[in-house]
mmCIF file of C-alpha atoms in Angstrom:
data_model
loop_
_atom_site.group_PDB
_atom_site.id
_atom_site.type_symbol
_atom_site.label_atom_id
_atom_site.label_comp_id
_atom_site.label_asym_id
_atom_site.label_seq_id
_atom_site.Cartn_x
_atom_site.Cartn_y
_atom_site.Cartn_z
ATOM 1 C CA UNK A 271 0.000 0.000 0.000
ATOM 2 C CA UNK A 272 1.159 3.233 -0.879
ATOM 3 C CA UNK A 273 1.512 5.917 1.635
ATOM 4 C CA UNK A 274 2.293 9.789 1.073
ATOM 5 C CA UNK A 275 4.084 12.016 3.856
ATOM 6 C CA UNK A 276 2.768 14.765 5.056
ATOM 7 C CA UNK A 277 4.929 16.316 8.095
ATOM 8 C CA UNK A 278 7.641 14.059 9.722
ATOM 9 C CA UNK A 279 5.335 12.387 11.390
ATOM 10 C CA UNK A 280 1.824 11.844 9.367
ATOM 11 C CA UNK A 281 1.325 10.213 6.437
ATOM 12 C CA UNK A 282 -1.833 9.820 3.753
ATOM 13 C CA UNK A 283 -2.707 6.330 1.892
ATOM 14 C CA UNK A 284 -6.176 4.721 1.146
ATOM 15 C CA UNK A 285 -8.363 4.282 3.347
ATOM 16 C CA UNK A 286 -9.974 0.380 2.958
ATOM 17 C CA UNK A 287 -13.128 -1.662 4.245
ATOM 18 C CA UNK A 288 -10.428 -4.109 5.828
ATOM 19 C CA UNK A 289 -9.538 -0.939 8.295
ATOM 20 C CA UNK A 290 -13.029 -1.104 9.525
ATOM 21 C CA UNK A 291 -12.223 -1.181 12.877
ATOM 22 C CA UNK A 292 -9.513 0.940 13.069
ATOM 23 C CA UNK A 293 -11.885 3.797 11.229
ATOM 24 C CA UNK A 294 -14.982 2.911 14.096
ATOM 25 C CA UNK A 295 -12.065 3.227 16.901
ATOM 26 C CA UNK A 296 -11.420 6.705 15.259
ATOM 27 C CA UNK A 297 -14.780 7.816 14.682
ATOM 28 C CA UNK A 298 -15.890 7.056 18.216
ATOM 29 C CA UNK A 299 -12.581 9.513 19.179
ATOM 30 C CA UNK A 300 -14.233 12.183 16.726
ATOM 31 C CA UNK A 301 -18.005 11.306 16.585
ATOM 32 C CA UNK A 302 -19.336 14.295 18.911
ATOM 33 C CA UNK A 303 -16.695 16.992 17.430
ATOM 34 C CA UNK A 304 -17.414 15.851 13.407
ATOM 35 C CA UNK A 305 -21.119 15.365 14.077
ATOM 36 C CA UNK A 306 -22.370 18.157 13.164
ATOM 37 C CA UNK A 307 -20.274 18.991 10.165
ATOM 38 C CA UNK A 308 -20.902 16.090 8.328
ATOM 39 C CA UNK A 309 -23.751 13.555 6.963
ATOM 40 C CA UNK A 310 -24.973 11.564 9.061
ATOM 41 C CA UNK A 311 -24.349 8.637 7.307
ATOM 42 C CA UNK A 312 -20.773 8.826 7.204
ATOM 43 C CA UNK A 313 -20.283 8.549 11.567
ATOM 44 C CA UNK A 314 -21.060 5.198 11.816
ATOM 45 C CA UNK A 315 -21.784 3.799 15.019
ATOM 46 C CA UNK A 316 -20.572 0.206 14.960
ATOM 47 C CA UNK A 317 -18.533 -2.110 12.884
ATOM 48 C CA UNK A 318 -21.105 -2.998 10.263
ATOM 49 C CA UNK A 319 -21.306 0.628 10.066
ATOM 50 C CA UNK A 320 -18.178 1.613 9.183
ATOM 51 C CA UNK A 321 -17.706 -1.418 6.903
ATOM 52 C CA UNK A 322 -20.991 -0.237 4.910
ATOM 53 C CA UNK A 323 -19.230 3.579 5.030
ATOM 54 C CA UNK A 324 -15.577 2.405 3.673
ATOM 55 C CA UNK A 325 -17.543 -0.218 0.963
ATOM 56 C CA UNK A 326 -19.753 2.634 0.028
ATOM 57 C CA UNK A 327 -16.138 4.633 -1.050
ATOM 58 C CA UNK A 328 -14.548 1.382 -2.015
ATOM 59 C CA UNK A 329 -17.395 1.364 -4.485
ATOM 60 C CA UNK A 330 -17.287 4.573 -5.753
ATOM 61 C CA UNK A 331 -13.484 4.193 -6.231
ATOM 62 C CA UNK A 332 -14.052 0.989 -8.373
ATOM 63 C CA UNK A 333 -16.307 3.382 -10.460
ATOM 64 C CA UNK A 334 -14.250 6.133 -10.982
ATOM 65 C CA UNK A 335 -16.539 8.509 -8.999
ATOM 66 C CA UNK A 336 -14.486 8.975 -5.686
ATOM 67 C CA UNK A 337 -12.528 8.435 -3.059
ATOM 68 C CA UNK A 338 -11.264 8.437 0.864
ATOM 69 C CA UNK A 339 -7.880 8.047 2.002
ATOM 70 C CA UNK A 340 -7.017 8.237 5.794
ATOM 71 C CA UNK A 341 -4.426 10.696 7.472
ATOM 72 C CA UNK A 342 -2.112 8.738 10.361
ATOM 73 C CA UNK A 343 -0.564 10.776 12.798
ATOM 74 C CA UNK A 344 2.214 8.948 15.141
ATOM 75 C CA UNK A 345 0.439 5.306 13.562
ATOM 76 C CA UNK A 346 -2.928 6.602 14.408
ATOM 77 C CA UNK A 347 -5.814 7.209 12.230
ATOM 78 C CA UNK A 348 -6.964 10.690 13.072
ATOM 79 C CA UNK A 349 -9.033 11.909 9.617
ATOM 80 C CA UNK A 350 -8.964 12.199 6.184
ATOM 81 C CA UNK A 351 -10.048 13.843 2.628
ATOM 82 C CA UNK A 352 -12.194 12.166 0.512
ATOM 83 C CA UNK A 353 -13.707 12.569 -3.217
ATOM 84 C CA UNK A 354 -17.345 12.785 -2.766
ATOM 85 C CA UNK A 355 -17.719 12.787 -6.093
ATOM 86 C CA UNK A 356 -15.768 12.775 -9.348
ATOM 87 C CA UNK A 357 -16.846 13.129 -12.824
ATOM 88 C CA UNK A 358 -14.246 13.500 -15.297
ATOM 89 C CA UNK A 359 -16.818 13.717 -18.090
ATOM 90 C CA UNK A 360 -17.368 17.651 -16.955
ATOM 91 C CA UNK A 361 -14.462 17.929 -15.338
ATOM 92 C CA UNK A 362 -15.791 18.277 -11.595
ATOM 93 C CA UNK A 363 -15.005 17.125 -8.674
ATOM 94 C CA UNK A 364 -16.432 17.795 -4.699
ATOM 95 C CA UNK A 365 -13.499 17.179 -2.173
ATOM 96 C CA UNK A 366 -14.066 17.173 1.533
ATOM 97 C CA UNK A 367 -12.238 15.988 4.759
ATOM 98 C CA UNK A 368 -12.854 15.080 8.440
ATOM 99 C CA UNK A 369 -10.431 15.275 11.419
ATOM 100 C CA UNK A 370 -10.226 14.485 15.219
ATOM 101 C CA UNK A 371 -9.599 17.113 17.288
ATOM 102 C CA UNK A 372 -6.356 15.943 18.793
ATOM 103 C CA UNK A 373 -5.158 16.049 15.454
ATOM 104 C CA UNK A 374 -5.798 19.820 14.776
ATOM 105 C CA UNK A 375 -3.346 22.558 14.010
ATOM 106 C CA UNK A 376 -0.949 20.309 12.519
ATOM 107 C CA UNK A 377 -1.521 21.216 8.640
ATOM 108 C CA UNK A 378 -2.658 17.689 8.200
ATOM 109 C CA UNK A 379 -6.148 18.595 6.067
ATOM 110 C CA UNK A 380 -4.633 21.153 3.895
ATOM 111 C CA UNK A 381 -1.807 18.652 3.076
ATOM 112 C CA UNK A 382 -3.433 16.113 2.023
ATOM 113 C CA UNK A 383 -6.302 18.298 0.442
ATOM 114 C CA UNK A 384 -3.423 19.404 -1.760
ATOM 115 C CA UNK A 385 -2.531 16.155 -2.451
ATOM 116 C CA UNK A 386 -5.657 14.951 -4.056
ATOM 117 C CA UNK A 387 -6.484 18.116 -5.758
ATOM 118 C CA UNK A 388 -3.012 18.202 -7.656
ATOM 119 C CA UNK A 389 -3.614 14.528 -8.271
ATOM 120 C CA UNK A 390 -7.083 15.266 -9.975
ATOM 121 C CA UNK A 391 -5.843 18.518 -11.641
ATOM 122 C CA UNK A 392 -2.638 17.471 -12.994
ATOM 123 C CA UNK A 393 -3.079 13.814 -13.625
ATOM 124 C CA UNK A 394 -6.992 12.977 -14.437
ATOM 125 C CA UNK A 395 -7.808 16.478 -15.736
ATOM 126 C CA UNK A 396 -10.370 17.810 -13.571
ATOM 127 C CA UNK A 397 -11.244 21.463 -14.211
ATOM 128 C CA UNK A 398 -13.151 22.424 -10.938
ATOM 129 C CA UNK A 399 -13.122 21.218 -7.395
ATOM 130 C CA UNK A 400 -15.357 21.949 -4.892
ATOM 131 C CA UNK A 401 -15.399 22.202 -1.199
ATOM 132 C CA UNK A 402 -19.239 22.284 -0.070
ATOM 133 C CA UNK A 403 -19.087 23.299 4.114
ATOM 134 C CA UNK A 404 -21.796 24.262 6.587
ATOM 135 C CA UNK A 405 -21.392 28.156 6.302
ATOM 136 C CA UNK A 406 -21.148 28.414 10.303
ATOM 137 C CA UNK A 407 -17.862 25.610 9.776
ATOM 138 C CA UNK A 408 -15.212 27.858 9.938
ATOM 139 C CA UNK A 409 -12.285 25.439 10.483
ATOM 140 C CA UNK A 410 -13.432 24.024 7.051
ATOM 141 C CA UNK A 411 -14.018 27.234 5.362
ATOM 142 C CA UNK A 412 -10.467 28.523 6.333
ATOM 143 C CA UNK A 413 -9.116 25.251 4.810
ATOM 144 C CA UNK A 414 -10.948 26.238 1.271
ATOM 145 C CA UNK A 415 -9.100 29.574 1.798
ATOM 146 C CA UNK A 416 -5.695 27.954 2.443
ATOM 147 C CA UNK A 417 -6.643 25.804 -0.766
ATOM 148 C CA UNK A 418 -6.834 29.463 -2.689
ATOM 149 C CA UNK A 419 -10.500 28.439 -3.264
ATOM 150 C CA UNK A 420 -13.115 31.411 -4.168
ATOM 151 C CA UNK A 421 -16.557 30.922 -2.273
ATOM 152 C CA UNK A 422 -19.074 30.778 -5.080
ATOM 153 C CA UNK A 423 -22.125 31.767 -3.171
ATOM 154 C CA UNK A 424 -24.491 30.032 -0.558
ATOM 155 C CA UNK A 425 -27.237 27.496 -0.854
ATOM 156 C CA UNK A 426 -29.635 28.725 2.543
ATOM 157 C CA UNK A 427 -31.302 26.029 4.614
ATOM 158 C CA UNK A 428 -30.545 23.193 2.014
ATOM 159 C CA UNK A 429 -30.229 20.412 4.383
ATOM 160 C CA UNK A 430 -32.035 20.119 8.336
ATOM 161 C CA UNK A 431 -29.770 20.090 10.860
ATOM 162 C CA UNK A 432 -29.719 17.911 14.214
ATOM 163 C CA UNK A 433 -31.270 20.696 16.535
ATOM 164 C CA UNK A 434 -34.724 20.572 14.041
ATOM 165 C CA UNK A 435 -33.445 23.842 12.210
ATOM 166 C CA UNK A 436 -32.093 24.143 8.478
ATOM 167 C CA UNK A 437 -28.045 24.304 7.223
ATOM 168 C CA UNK A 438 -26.724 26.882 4.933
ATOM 169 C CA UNK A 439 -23.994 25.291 2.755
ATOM 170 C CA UNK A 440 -21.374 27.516 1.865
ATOM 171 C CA UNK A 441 -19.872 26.300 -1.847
ATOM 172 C CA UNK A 442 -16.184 27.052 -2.553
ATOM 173 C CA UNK A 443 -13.874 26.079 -5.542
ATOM 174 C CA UNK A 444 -10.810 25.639 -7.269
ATOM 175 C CA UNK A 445 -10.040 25.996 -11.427
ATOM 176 C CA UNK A 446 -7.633 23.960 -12.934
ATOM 177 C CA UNK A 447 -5.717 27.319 -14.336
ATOM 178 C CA UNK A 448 -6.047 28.705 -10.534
ATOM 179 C CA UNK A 449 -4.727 26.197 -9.386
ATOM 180 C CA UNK A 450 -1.860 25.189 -11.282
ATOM 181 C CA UNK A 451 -0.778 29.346 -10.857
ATOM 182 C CA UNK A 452 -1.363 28.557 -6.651
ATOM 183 C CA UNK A 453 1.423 25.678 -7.190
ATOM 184 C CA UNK A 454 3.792 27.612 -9.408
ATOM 185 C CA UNK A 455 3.861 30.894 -6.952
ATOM 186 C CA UNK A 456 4.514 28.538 -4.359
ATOM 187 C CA UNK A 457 7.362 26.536 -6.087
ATOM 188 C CA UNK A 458 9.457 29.969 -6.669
ATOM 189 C CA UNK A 459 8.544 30.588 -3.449
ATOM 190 C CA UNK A 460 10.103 27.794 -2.197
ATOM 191 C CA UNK A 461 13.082 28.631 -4.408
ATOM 192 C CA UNK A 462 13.445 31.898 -3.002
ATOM 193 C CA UNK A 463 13.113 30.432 0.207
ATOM 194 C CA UNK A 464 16.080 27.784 -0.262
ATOM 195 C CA UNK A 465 18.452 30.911 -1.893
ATOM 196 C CA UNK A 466 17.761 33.074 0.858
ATOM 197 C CA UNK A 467 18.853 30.209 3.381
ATOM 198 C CA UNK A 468 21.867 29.280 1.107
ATOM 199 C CA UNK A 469 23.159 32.891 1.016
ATOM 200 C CA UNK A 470 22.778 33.026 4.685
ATOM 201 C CA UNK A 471 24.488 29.664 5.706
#
């Protein structure tokens, strides 16, 4: 199995119905602090669960449609980013992520966000991502920002929400051209960077 770094100690690689249990054991770490950020659906609550959660991505992998690939932190499973849907017909794509809050402050979403974005930009020639977010989800909206996204507008009261009211989702997005110029201003940059600490040392 393949697995991507992230900082010295995290890493990214696919995330597979066999990890069932490690993905409950996670969830029931995160379940009250994701809960009302994301579908229902996805926080399982026991192994069957989390099985049907992993197949249902498993399945949509097979298809071509999406994705989910887990973040480790020190060996531990502590979130992820996920495809939630992937047509390379138009071009489009909707990415999103999840994370336990131990885990936070570390980079760790944005990392691996990049990661599948340049992946679907660069190498399957996807025009537009998305990042669709509960508009009062700020943690997630300042990841879009971080990902240079532009928010595209709101949907109001779209889906109802666990305390019997109605969620605004907040839609946010990437180009292809926008983001290939994100990558290259941050690759000179990073060259800059590197002369700077060369003429220094």
């Amino acid at each position: 199995m393949f697995a991507l770094p992230l900082t010295g100690s995290a890493e990214m690689r696919p995330l597979e119905v066999w990890q069932a249990g490690e993905f409950l054991a996670h969830l029931d770490r995160a379940r009250e602090h994701i809960a009302p950020w994301v579908s229902p659906s996805f926080v399982a609550q026991d192994l069957a669960q989390a099985r049907t959660v992993l197949r249902r991505y498993a399945e949509r992998r097979a298809q071509d449609a999406g994705g989910i690939w887990g973040i480790w932190l020190d060996g531990s499973l502590v979130g992820g980013v996920m495809f939630v849907s992937f047509d390379t017909t138009l071009g489009v794509s909707e990415a999103g992520c999840w994370l336990e809050p131990g885990a936070q402050g570390h980079g760790l979403i944005t990392r691996a966000a990049e990661r599948i974005i340049d992946w679907a930009v660069e190498e399957r020639g996807i025009h537009r991502v998305e990042w669709r977010t509960n508009a009062e989800n700020v943690r997630s909206i300042a990841v879009a920002r971080r990902l240079g996204m532009s928010r595209d507008g709101t949907l109001r009261q779209v889906y109802p929400d666990r305390a019997g009211g109605r969620i605004d989702l907040e839609i946010w997005s990437v180009l292809a051209d926008e983001w290939r110029a994100r990558q290259a201003a941050r690759r000179d940059e990073d060259r800059r960077a590197a002369a700077r600490r060369a003429e220094a040392g």
